[in-house]
Each structure stands twice: as structure tokens, then as C-alpha cells.
Short mmCIF file of C-alpha atoms and ligand atoms in Angstrom, two decimals:
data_model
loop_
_atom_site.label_atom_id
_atom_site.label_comp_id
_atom_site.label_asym_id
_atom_site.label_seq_id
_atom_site.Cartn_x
_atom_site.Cartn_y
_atom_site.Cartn_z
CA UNK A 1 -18.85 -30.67 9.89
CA UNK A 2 -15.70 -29.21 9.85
CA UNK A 3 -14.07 -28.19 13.54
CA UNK A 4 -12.03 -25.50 11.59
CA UNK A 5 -12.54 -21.70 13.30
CA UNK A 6 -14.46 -19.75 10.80
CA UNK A 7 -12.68 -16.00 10.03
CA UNK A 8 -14.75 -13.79 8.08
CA UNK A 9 -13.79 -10.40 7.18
CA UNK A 10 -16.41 -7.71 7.24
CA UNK A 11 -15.05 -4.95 4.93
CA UNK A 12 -18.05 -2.58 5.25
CA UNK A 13 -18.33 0.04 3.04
CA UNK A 14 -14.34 0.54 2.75
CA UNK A 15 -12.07 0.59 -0.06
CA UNK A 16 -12.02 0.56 -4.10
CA UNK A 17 -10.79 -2.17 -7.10
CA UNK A 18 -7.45 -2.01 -6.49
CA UNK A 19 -6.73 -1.74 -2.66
CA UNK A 20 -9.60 -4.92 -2.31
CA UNK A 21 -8.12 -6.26 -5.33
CA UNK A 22 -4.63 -6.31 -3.70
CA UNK A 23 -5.69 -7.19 -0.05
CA UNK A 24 -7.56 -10.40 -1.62
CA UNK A 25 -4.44 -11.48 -3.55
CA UNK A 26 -2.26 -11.40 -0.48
CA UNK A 27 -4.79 -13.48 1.38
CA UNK A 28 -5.52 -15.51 -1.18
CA UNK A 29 -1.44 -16.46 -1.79
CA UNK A 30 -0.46 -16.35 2.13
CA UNK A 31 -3.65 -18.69 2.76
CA UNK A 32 -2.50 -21.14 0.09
CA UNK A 33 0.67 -21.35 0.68
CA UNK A 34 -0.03 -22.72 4.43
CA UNK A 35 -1.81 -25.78 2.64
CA UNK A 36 -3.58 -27.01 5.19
CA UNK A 37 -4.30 -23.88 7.37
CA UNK A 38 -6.45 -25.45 9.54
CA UNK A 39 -9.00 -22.44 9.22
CA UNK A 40 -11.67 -21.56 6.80
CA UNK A 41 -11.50 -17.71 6.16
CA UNK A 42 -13.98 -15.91 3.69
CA UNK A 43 -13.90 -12.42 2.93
CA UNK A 44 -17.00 -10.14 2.40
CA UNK A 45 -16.28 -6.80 0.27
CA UNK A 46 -19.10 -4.11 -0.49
CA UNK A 47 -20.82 -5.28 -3.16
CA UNK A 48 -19.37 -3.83 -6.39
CA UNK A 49 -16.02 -5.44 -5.61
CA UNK A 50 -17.20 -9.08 -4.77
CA UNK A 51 -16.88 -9.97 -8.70
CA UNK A 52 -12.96 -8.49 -8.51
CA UNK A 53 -12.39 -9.97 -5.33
CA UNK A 54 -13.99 -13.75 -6.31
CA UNK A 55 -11.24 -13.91 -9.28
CA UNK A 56 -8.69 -12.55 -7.37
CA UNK A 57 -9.39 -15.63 -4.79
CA UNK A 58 -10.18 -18.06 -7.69
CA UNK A 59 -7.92 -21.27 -6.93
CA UNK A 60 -7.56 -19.97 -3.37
CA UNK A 61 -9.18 -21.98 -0.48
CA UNK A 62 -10.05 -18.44 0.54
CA UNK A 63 -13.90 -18.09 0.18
CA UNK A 64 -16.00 -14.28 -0.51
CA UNK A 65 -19.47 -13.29 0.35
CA UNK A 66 -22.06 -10.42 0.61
CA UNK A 67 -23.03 -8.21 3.78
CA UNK A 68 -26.97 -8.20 2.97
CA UNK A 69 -29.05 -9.53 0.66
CA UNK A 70 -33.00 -9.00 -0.02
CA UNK A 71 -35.71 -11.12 1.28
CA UNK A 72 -37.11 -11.60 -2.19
CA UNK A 73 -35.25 -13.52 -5.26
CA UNK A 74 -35.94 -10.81 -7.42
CA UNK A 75 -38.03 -7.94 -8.27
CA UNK A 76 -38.90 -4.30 -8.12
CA UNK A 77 -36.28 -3.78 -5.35
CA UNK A 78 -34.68 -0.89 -6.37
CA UNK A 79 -30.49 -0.93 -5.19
CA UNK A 80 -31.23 -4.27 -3.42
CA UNK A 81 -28.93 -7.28 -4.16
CA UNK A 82 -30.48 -11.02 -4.27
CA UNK A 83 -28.92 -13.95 -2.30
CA UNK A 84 -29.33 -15.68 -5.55
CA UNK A 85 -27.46 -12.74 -6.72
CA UNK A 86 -24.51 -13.16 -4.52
CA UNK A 87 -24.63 -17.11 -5.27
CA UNK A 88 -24.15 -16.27 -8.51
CA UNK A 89 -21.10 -14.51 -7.83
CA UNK A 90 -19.47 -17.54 -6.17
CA UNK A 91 -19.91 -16.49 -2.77
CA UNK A 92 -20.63 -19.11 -0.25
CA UNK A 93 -21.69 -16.62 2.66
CA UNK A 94 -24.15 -13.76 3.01
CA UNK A 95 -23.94 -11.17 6.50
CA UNK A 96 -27.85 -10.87 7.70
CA UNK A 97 -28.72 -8.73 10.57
CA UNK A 98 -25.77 -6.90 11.02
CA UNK A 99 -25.98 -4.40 14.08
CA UNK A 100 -25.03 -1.42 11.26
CA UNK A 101 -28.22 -2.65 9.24
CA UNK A 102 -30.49 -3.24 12.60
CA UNK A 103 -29.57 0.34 13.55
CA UNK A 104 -29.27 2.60 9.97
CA UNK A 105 -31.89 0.94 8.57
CA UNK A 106 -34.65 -0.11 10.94
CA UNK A 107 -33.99 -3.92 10.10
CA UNK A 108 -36.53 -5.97 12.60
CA UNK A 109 -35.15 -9.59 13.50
CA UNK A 110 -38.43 -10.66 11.81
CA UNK A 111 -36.74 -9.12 8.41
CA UNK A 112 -33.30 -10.59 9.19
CA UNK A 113 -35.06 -14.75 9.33
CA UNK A 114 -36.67 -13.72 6.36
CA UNK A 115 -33.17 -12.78 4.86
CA UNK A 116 -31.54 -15.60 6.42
CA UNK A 117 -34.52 -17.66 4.82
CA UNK A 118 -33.62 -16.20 1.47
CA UNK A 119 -30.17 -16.87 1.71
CA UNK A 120 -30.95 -20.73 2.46
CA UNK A 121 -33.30 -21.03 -0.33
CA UNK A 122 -30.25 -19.54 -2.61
CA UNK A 123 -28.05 -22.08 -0.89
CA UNK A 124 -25.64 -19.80 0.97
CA UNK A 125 -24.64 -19.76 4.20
CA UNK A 126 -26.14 -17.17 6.43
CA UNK A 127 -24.27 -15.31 9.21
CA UNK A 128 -26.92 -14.12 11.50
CA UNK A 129 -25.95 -11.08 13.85
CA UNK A 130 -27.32 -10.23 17.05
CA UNK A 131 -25.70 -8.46 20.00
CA UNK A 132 -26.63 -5.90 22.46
CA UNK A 133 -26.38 -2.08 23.10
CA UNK A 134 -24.51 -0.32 25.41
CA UNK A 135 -27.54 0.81 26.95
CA UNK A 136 -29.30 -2.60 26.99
CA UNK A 137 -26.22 -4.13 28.79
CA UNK A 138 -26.36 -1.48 31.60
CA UNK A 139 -30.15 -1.93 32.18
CA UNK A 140 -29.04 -5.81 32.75
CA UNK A 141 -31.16 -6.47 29.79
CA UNK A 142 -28.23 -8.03 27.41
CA UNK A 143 -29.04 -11.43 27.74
CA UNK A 144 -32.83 -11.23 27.38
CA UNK A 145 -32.62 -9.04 24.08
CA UNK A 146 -29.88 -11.05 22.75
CA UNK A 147 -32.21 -14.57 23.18
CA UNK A 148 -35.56 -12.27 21.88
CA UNK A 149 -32.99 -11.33 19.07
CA UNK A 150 -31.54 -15.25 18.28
CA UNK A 151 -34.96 -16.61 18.27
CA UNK A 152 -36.96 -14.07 16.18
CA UNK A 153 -33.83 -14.07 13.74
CA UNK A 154 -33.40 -17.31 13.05
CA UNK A 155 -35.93 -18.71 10.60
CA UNK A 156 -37.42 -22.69 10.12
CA UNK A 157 -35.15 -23.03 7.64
CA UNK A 158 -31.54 -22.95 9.67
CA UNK A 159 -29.23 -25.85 9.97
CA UNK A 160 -26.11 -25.94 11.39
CA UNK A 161 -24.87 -26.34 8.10
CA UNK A 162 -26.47 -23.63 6.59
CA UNK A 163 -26.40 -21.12 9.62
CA UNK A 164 -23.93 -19.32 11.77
CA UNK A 165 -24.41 -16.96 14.73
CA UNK A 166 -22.13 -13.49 15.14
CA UNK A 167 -22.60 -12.68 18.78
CA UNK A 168 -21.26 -8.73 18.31
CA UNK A 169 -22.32 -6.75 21.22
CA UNK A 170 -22.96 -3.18 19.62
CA UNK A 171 -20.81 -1.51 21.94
CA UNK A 172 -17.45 -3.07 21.12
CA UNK A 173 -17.85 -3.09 17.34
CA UNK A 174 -15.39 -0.36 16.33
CA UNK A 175 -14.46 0.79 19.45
CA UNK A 176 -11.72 -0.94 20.39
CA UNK A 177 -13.58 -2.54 23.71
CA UNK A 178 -13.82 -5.84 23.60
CA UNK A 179 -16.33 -8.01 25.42
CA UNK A 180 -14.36 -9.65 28.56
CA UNK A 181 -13.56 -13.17 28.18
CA UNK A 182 -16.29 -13.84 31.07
CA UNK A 183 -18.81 -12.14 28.74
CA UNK A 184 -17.80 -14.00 25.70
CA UNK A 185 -18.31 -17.25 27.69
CA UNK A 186 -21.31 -16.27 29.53
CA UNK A 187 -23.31 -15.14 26.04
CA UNK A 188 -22.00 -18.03 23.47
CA UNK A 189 -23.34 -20.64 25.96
CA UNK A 190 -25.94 -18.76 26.42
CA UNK A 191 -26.45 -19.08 22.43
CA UNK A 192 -25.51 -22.15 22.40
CA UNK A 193 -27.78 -23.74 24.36
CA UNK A 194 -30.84 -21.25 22.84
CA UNK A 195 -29.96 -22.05 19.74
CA UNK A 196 -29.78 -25.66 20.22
CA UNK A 197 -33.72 -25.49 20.75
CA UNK A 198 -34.76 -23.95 17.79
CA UNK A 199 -31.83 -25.66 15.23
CA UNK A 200 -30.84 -29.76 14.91
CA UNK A 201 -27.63 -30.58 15.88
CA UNK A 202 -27.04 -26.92 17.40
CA UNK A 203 -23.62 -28.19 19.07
CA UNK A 204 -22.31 -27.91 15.76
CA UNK A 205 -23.57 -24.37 14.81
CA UNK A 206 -20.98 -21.81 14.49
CA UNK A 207 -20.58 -19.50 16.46
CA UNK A 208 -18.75 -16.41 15.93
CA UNK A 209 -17.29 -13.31 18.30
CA UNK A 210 -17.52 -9.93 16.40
CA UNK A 211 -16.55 -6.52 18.19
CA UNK A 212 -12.48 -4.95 17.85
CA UNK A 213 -11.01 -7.86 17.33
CA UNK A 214 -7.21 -7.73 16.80
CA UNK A 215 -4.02 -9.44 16.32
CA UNK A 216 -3.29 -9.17 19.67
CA UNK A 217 -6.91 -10.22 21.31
CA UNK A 218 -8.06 -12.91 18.75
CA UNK A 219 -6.21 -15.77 19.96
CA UNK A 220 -7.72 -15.28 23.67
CA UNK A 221 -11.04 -15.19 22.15
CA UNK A 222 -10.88 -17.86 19.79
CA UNK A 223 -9.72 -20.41 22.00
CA UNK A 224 -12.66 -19.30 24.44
CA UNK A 225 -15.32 -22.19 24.77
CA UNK A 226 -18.29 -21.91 22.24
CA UNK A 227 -16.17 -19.60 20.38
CA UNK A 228 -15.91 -21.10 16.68
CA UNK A 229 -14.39 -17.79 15.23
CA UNK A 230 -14.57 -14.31 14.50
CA UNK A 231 -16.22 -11.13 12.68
CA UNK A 232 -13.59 -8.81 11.99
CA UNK A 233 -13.99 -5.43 11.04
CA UNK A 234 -11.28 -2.99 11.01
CA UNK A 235 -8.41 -5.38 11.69
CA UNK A 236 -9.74 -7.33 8.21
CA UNK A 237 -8.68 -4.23 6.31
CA UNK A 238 -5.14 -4.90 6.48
CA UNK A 239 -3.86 -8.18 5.23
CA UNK A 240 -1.01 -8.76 7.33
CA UNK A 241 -3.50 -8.26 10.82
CA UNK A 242 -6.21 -10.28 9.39
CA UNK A 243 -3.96 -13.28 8.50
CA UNK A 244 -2.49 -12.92 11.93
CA UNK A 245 -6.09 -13.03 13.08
CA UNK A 246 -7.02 -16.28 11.14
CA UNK A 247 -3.39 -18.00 12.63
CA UNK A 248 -4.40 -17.06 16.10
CA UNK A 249 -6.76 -19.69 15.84
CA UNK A 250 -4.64 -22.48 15.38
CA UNK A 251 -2.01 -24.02 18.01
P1 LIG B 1 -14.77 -4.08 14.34
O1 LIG B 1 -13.91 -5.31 14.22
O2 LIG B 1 -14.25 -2.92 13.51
O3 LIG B 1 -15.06 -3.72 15.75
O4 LIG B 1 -16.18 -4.45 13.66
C1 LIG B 1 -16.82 -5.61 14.05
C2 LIG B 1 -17.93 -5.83 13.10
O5 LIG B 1 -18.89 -5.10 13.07
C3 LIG B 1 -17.81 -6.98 12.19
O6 LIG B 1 -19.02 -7.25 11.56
#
């Protein structure tokens, strides 16, 4: 297993051909030209761009994959996208769970595992999401829904090769708050040692930070024990912040 930090860039539902087209290039080059970068970064566009973006990267160590996929490999699923589908497509990652999809559309951690099973059986790697509300955290109920969340959303099927965890507590994605560094620690051991119990070799499992992180926050964070790398939103829109993101976690 590879000790390398693990930088994914959540695009969301941002941007056309040419500006992803452009912002994968530069990536792609600055990535190569550091050789060994000591980092493994992987870039998920909205869907109709992942084709544009996998050529773009093609030759790059840079890898690309989806934000959802379907529980089913195919089917009367009308505007769904397979994880076979995304597979196909060269991506080596899929997004399940993600606090946008938990929230706009009513996605149980029952349905994430079976995503996150569906993404295993397609042979990507799943990023399972989980994090807390505002609301939840003042209640003093963050820890307790964030383990109900880890171990309903993680299915049989997870491997710490196969499996990584995005700890983004709802409140800080997009709002420029970002979880103290005592919260961080407290909530990936937390994980860590959860997770261990339900997955083999758990110590190895990735775990990632999501929630405004920037240039100028990431290398705190990612140097933060349990921390294995980062979501990025926003800050993965721009090239320049997102390689300065990905850099942070080296040295
Ligand atoms: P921001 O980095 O924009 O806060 O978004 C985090 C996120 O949701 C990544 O999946």
C-alpha cells in the first residue's frame, strides 16, 4: 500500500469542455513534470466531461473519477451512471455518499454500501463520505452519527485497498470553516479505530479530510495524524491552488 497522501478534487457540478479541459492539462503537465511527486492526485469532473478530462490526463500519473454511481450495473435507471460505466471510462475512483447527495437526494447510508458495493464489484475504488451537521455537532451528537454513518456505509465488500473514508463535516464544506485541528484528530481516530472493526488491515485505509480546504490550511491538515489526504472542493477549481494543495503534503 502506498503511504502517498491521496488528493482528490471534487469538481461538483462546475465548469464546461474547455475550462475542465484546460485545468486537467495543467495538472496533468505540472504533476508530471515533478516525477516522483510523492502524492497520488485524481480528479473527479461532472460526468459529461470525465471522457475529455481522461485524455487530457492520458500519460499523466494524474488519475479521474466519478462523483456517484448507481447501485445496479445496468438497467432501467433513467440519468443514472454505472460504476462499470465510469470503469469504462478509465477512472480508478468513484465519490459515494457525498453529504450534497445524502442531503438533495435523500441518499440513506444503507444506499451509499450498496453503491460502494457496486463500485467494488466494477473494480473501482470507492470514496465513502460521512460527516456531521452543524446541528448534530451542537447537540454533541457528531461522533455517534458519524460511527452510525461509517458502519451502515461501508458494505462486506471494503478493503483497504478498495475503500477510502472522506470525513467532511457538513458544516465546513463550502464555507470556508474548517474543522479545528483537535477535531480533525479527535474524528479520524475515531474512524480509524471504527473502521478497523468492520475492514482488514484498517490501519492502512485512507482516510481523507474534506471541508474548505485551501492552499493555506492543507498542509496543517495533512500532516495531522490519521489524516491520509484531502477532498477538495472549491480550491480544486483552480489549478494553481489545487497543485499547491497536493505539494502541501509533502516535506
Ligand atoms: P469545499 O472544499 O468547497 O468546502 O468542498 C468540500 C467538499 O464537499 C469536497 O467533496
Amino acid at each position: 500500500m502506498s503511504v502517498a497522501k491521496l488528493i482528490v478534487g471534487n469538481w461538483k457540478m462546475n465548469g464546461l469542455l474547455d475550462d475542465s479541459r484546460a485545468r486537467a492539462r495543467t495538472l496533468g503537465s505540472a504533476v508530471s513534470a515533478l516525477k516522483d511527486s510523492g502524492f497520488d492526485m485524481v480528479l473527479c469532473p461532472p460526468a459529461t466531461m470525465i471522457n475529455a478530462v481522461a485524455d487530457v490526463l492520458a500519460g499523466s500519473p494524474v488519475r479521474h473519477g466519478g462523483q456517484d454511481c448507481h447501485t445496479e450495473a445496468s438497467g432501467a435507471f433513467t440519468g443514472n451512471i454505472s460504476a462499470g460505466m465510469l470503469k469504462d471510462l478509465g477512472c480508478t475512483h468513484v465519490i459515494v455518499g457525498h453529504s450534497e447527495r445524502r442531503q438533495h437526494h435523500a441518499e440513506t447510508s444503507a444506499l451509499v454500501a450498496a453503491k460502494a458495493a457496486a463500485a467494488h464489484a466494477a473494480g473501482l475504488i470507492a470514496i465513502v463520505c460521512i460527516g456531521e451537521t452543524d446541528a448534530e455537532r451542537s447537540e454533541g451528537r457528531a461522533d455517534a452519527v458519524v460511527s452510525a454513518q461509517l458502519a451502515e456505509s461501508l458494505p462486506p465488500s471494503a478493503t483497504a485497498e478498495n475503500t477510502a473514508i472522506a470525513y467532511e463535516p457538513v458544516w465546513a464544506i463550502g464555507t470556508g470553516k474548517t474543522a479545528s485541528a483537535d477535531d480533525i484528530k479527535h474524528m479520524h481516530a475515531l474512524i480509524r479505530t471504527k473502521a478497523s472493526e468492520k475492514v482488514k488491515n484498517g490501519a492502512w485505509l485512507k482516510l481523507l479530510y474534506g471541508g474548505s480546504v485551501k492552499a493555506g490550511n492543507a498542509g496543517e491538515i495533512l500532516h495531522l495524524p490519521n489524516v491520509d489526504g484531502v477532498l477538495v472542493g472549491g480550491a480544486s477549481l483552480a489549478a494553481e491552488d489545487f497543485l499547491s494543495i497536493a505539494k502541501a503534503s509533502v516535506g
